[in-house]
Short mmCIF file of C-alpha atoms in Angstrom, two decimals:
data_model
loop_
_atom_site.label_atom_id
_atom_site.label_comp_id
_atom_site.label_asym_id
_atom_site.label_seq_id
_atom_site.Cartn_x
_atom_site.Cartn_y
_atom_site.Cartn_z
CA MET A 202 113.70 134.08 138.07
CA SER A 203 110.00 134.32 137.19
CA PRO A 204 108.77 132.85 133.86
CA LYS A 205 108.61 135.18 130.87
CA LEU A 206 106.16 135.30 128.00
CA ALA A 207 107.60 133.74 124.85
CA ARG A 208 106.47 132.71 121.39
CA ILE A 209 107.35 129.40 119.80
CA ILE A 210 108.92 130.05 116.40
CA ALA A 211 110.13 126.54 115.49
CA THR A 212 109.68 122.96 116.59
CA HIS A 213 111.49 119.74 115.85
CA GLY A 214 110.46 116.62 117.73
CA ARG A 215 110.51 117.50 121.42
CA HIS A 216 112.77 120.51 120.91
CA TYR A 217 111.38 124.03 120.61
CA LEU A 218 112.81 127.40 119.76
CA ALA A 219 111.20 130.26 121.68
CA TRP A 220 111.51 134.00 121.14
CA ALA A 221 111.38 136.24 124.20
CA ASP A 222 112.72 139.73 124.94
CA GLY A 223 114.57 139.83 121.62
CA ALA A 224 116.45 136.58 122.16
CA LEU A 225 116.18 132.93 121.14
CA PHE A 226 115.86 130.15 123.71
CA HIS A 227 116.36 126.47 122.97
CA SER A 228 113.53 124.99 125.03
CA VAL A 229 111.99 121.77 126.22
CA THR A 230 108.80 120.88 128.04
CA ARG A 231 108.47 119.34 131.47
CA GLY A 232 107.90 115.60 131.43
CA ARG A 233 106.83 114.00 128.17
CA LYS A 234 104.44 116.76 127.10
CA SER A 235 104.92 117.40 123.37
CA ASP A 236 101.78 119.14 122.16
CA ILE A 237 103.41 122.54 121.60
CA ALA A 238 103.03 124.12 118.16
CA VAL A 239 104.70 126.92 116.26
CA GLY A 240 102.81 130.11 117.08
CA ASP A 241 102.01 129.08 120.64
CA ASP A 242 102.36 131.69 123.38
CA VAL A 243 104.03 130.09 126.38
CA LEU A 244 105.48 130.89 129.76
CA LEU A 245 109.18 130.12 129.66
CA ARG A 246 111.46 129.67 132.65
CA VAL A 247 115.06 130.46 131.71
CA THR A 248 117.41 127.78 133.05
CA ALA A 249 120.70 128.90 131.45
CA PRO A 250 121.82 131.43 128.84
CA GLY A 251 119.83 130.66 125.70
CA GLN A 252 117.98 127.75 127.31
CA GLY A 253 114.62 127.36 128.99
CA VAL A 254 111.79 125.12 130.09
CA ILE A 255 108.23 125.66 128.90
CA GLU A 256 106.05 125.93 132.00
CA THR A 257 102.59 126.40 130.45
CA CYS A 258 100.97 127.12 127.12
CA HIS A 259 98.45 129.93 126.88
CA PRO A 260 94.99 129.09 125.50
CA ARG A 261 95.04 129.01 121.71
CA ARG A 262 92.82 131.18 119.57
CA THR A 263 93.12 128.76 116.64
CA LEU A 264 94.95 125.52 115.85
CA LEU A 265 95.42 123.86 112.47
CA PHE A 266 96.51 120.25 112.29
CA ARG A 267 96.31 117.15 110.16
CA SER A 268 96.06 113.52 111.15
CA ASP A 269 96.39 110.02 109.81
CA ARG A 270 95.35 106.68 111.25
CA TYR A 271 98.11 106.72 113.83
CA ARG A 272 98.90 110.26 114.94
CA VAL A 273 98.05 113.94 114.87
CA LYS A 274 100.50 116.45 113.35
CA LEU A 275 100.19 120.00 114.67
CA LEU A 276 100.84 122.59 111.96
CA ALA A 277 100.51 125.96 113.73
CA ALA A 278 98.64 127.75 116.50
CA ASN A 279 97.09 131.23 116.74
CA VAL A 280 96.92 131.52 112.96
CA THR A 281 94.58 134.20 111.64
CA GLN A 282 94.59 133.08 108.00
CA LEU A 283 95.75 130.23 105.78
CA PHE A 284 97.40 130.55 102.37
CA VAL A 285 97.22 127.34 100.35
CA LEU A 286 99.89 127.68 97.68
CA VAL A 287 99.29 125.84 94.41
CA ALA A 288 101.07 126.24 91.10
CA ALA A 289 100.71 125.84 87.38
CA GLU A 290 103.46 123.26 87.82
CA PRO A 291 103.55 120.75 89.51
CA THR A 292 100.02 119.73 88.59
CA LEU A 293 97.35 120.92 90.97
CA SER A 294 96.11 118.25 93.38
CA ASP A 295 92.39 118.76 93.97
CA ASP A 296 92.49 116.24 96.80
CA PHE A 297 95.20 118.12 98.69
CA LEU A 298 93.61 121.52 98.11
CA SER A 299 90.12 120.39 99.15
CA ARG A 300 91.44 118.71 102.28
CA ALA A 301 93.42 121.80 103.27
CA LEU A 302 90.37 124.02 102.82
CA ILE A 303 88.18 121.60 104.78
CA ALA A 304 90.72 121.66 107.62
CA SER A 305 90.64 125.47 107.61
CA GLU A 306 86.84 125.51 107.71
CA ALA A 307 86.79 123.06 110.63
CA ALA A 308 89.33 125.21 112.49
CA HIS A 309 87.46 128.46 111.66
CA ILE A 310 90.52 129.91 109.92
CA PRO A 311 89.90 131.98 106.75
CA ALA A 312 91.70 130.55 103.74
CA ARG A 313 92.94 131.97 100.46
CA ILE A 314 94.37 130.15 97.44
CA ILE A 315 97.63 131.49 95.99
CA LEU A 316 98.24 130.38 92.40
CA ASN A 317 101.96 130.63 91.65
CA LYS A 318 103.97 130.32 88.40
CA THR A 319 101.41 132.14 86.27
CA ASP A 320 104.23 132.87 83.79
CA LEU A 321 103.67 129.31 82.53
CA ALA A 322 100.85 130.54 80.33
CA GLU A 323 99.36 127.30 79.03
CA LYS A 324 99.65 125.41 82.29
CA GLN A 325 98.35 128.28 84.40
CA ALA A 326 95.25 128.48 82.18
CA VAL A 327 94.54 124.83 82.97
CA ALA A 328 95.10 125.45 86.68
CA ARG A 329 92.77 128.48 86.67
CA GLN A 330 90.06 126.39 85.05
CA ARG A 331 90.39 123.68 87.69
CA LEU A 332 90.23 126.30 90.44
CA GLN A 333 86.81 127.48 89.28
CA THR A 334 85.19 124.93 91.58
CA TYR A 335 86.69 126.73 94.57
CA VAL A 336 85.93 130.19 93.18
CA ARG A 337 82.26 129.20 92.99
CA LEU A 338 82.45 128.21 96.65
CA GLY A 339 83.63 131.71 97.53
CA TYR A 340 87.35 131.11 97.96
CA LEU A 341 89.56 133.93 96.72
CA VAL A 342 92.34 133.03 94.28
CA CYS A 343 95.42 135.26 93.97
CA PRO A 344 97.47 134.60 90.81
CA VAL A 345 101.16 135.52 91.08
CA SER A 346 104.54 134.67 89.62
CA VAL A 347 107.01 134.91 92.48
CA THR A 348 110.17 134.32 90.45
CA GLU A 349 109.27 135.94 87.10
CA ASN A 350 107.35 138.95 88.41
CA PRO A 351 108.32 139.42 92.06
CA LYS A 352 107.36 143.10 92.16
CA GLN A 353 103.77 142.39 91.18
CA ALA A 354 103.61 139.41 93.54
CA HIS A 355 104.92 141.55 96.38
CA GLU A 356 102.33 144.25 95.67
CA VAL A 357 99.53 141.67 95.69
CA LEU A 358 100.56 139.65 98.73
CA LEU A 359 102.02 142.17 101.17
CA PRO A 360 98.71 143.97 101.89
CA LEU A 361 97.05 140.60 102.47
CA ILE A 362 99.47 139.56 105.20
CA GLN A 363 99.80 142.87 107.03
CA GLY A 364 98.52 142.55 110.60
CA GLN A 365 97.95 138.81 110.16
CA THR A 366 99.60 135.60 111.28
CA THR A 367 99.59 133.65 108.02
CA LEU A 368 100.31 129.95 107.70
CA LEU A 369 101.60 128.95 104.28
CA ILE A 370 101.14 125.35 103.16
CA GLY A 371 101.52 123.56 99.87
CA GLN A 372 102.94 120.54 98.16
CA SER A 373 106.64 120.31 97.47
CA GLY A 374 107.78 122.37 94.50
CA VAL A 375 105.01 124.99 94.42
CA GLY A 376 107.35 127.82 95.46
CA LYS A 377 106.76 128.37 99.17
CA SER A 378 110.39 129.11 99.96
CA SER A 379 110.63 131.55 97.04
CA LEU A 380 107.52 133.35 98.27
CA ILE A 381 108.84 133.61 101.82
CA ASN A 382 112.21 134.93 100.63
CA MET A 383 110.49 137.46 98.35
CA ILE A 384 108.42 138.86 101.21
CA LEU A 385 111.23 138.64 103.74
CA PRO A 386 114.72 138.58 102.15
CA SER A 387 116.33 137.85 105.51
CA ALA A 388 114.33 134.62 105.85
CA ASP A 389 117.19 132.48 104.55
CA ILE A 390 119.49 133.89 107.23
CA ALA A 391 116.82 133.29 109.85
CA THR A 392 116.32 129.71 108.65
CA ARG A 393 120.02 128.95 109.05
CA ALA A 394 119.98 130.41 112.56
CA ILE A 395 116.94 128.36 113.52
CA SER A 396 118.41 125.20 112.00
CA SER A 397 121.64 125.73 113.89
CA SER A 398 119.75 126.23 117.17
CA LEU A 399 117.84 122.99 116.62
CA ASN A 400 121.03 121.16 115.56
CA MET A 401 119.58 120.23 112.19
CA GLY A 402 122.13 121.53 109.71
CA ARG A 403 122.04 124.69 107.63
CA HIS A 404 119.67 123.86 104.80
CA THR A 405 116.90 121.80 106.35
CA THR A 406 113.35 122.23 105.11
CA THR A 407 111.79 119.65 107.41
CA PHE A 408 110.37 121.81 110.18
CA THR A 409 107.77 124.54 110.55
CA ARG A 410 109.08 128.01 111.39
CA LEU A 411 107.67 131.45 112.10
CA TYR A 412 109.09 134.68 110.72
CA ALA A 413 107.93 137.94 112.32
CA LEU A 414 107.77 140.90 109.93
CA ASP A 415 106.71 143.24 112.74
CA GLU A 416 104.84 143.00 116.03
CA GLN A 417 101.50 142.37 114.32
CA THR A 418 102.59 140.45 111.22
CA ALA A 419 104.08 136.98 110.90
CA LEU A 420 104.51 134.33 108.22
CA ILE A 421 104.64 130.67 109.16
CA ASP A 422 106.35 128.40 106.65
CA SER A 423 105.74 124.66 106.72
CA PRO A 424 107.54 121.80 104.98
CA GLY A 425 105.95 120.54 101.78
CA PHE A 426 103.86 117.42 102.13
CA HIS A 427 101.67 115.38 99.79
CA GLU A 428 98.87 114.04 101.99
CA PHE A 429 96.51 115.99 104.23
CA GLY A 430 94.81 113.50 106.54
CA LEU A 431 91.60 114.51 108.32
CA TYR A 432 91.02 111.42 110.41
CA HIS A 433 90.28 113.59 113.47
CA LEU A 434 87.10 115.05 111.94
CA ASP A 435 83.91 113.06 112.53
CA ARG A 436 81.02 113.00 110.07
CA HIS A 437 79.19 115.95 111.61
CA ALA A 438 82.33 118.10 111.63
CA LEU A 439 82.98 117.15 108.00
CA GLU A 440 79.53 118.08 106.73
CA GLN A 441 79.86 121.50 108.38
CA ALA A 442 83.30 121.97 106.79
CA PHE A 443 81.90 121.62 103.26
CA ARG A 444 80.62 125.12 102.48
CA GLU A 445 78.23 123.92 99.81
CA PHE A 446 76.55 121.46 102.21
CA ARG A 447 75.47 124.08 104.74
CA PRO A 448 72.28 125.36 103.04
CA GLY A 449 70.89 121.82 102.98
CA LEU A 450 71.89 120.67 106.46
CA GLY A 451 68.84 120.05 108.64
CA HIS A 452 66.54 119.65 105.64
CA CYS A 453 66.97 115.92 105.02
CA ARG A 454 64.13 113.50 105.84
CA PHE A 455 66.27 111.72 108.43
CA GLN A 456 67.88 113.68 111.25
CA ASP A 457 71.03 111.54 111.13
CA CYS A 458 71.25 111.44 107.33
CA ARG A 459 74.61 110.32 105.98
CA HIS A 460 74.03 111.99 102.59
CA ASP A 461 74.84 108.73 100.85
CA THR A 462 71.82 106.82 99.51
CA GLU A 463 69.04 107.98 101.85
CA PRO A 464 65.73 109.10 100.31
CA ASP A 465 64.79 112.77 100.46
CA CYS A 466 68.36 113.84 101.25
CA ALA A 467 68.81 117.58 100.71
CA ILE A 468 72.51 117.14 99.94
CA LEU A 469 71.89 114.49 97.27
CA ALA A 470 69.15 116.69 95.80
CA ALA A 471 71.64 119.56 95.59
CA CYS A 472 74.05 117.22 93.79
CA ASP A 473 71.31 116.33 91.28
CA ARG A 474 70.68 120.04 90.65
CA GLY A 475 74.38 120.62 90.00
CA GLU A 476 74.83 122.77 93.10
CA ILE A 477 77.42 120.41 94.61
CA ASP A 478 80.35 119.18 92.55
CA PRO A 479 80.27 115.35 92.28
CA ALA A 480 83.98 115.14 93.08
CA ARG A 481 83.46 117.10 96.30
CA HIS A 482 80.57 114.85 97.35
CA LYS A 483 82.71 111.81 96.58
CA LEU A 484 85.51 113.25 98.74
CA TYR A 485 83.03 113.78 101.59
CA GLY A 486 82.13 110.09 101.48
CA GLN A 487 85.79 109.09 101.42
CA LEU A 488 86.59 111.29 104.42
CA CYS A 489 83.65 109.88 106.35
CA ARG A 490 84.88 106.35 105.72
CA GLU A 491 88.40 107.29 106.84
CA SER A 492 87.04 108.84 110.01
CA ALA A 493 84.75 105.90 110.78
CA HIS A 494 87.58 103.41 110.19
CA ASN A 495 89.88 105.34 112.49
CA ARG A 496 87.31 105.44 115.28
#
């Protein structure tokens, strides 16, 4: 039987769940290859009812991943936009949000910030104020309350995801599962089916999974995590990923300026003029040190 085109909708370790011709296939790769991500389009050779072997992976249009000192963690492939979900509670992590947005810039994936739990009036006001840094950088913020005002949240979010493959990331507790279930009420049923196919129990939240709303629209849910490592990005990739750095790049006295203490640095001059947030510049230095240490 010739291979068929399939889409990876869930991964766990070296086990993959592929969707092809309206059916699920519990799949593996040949050899020790394990660089398949949710959202990948693959050629699948069916070996038994409901089982298959991934022959090849089609070229990716986009790929978002994070990394630490020891390994790379693929998040999703062929994503057309990223939703970074934050909330009035738990407290917004500027470090996590900035790192996620930097990863999206480096991967050339448009990003949008979703502010959830706006019903918590006092706390959401604080969160909105802290998000002004990102608004000034041109990132769009969508305030919603998924549990308290689901109708309004649905009206805001549904048009944004139509025709898109949207990856949803966020720290634990910000309401990702509630958002997914609001958009797609059958998601809980689908999650149990996927968990069963991967032999992981009925209520796991430890793997990334794709939910197709129609042929052109998909949501990709990811497990909550606290750290977003960017060890794979070198200094030049990092400076390009900071939106506010771009007008000054190429205008420093030294061609290989590190934007640290060098004289006549256009980036430092922008910091002095208040055009670059000091916390963002500090994060840039931290990320450069992480990258250099890793290499």
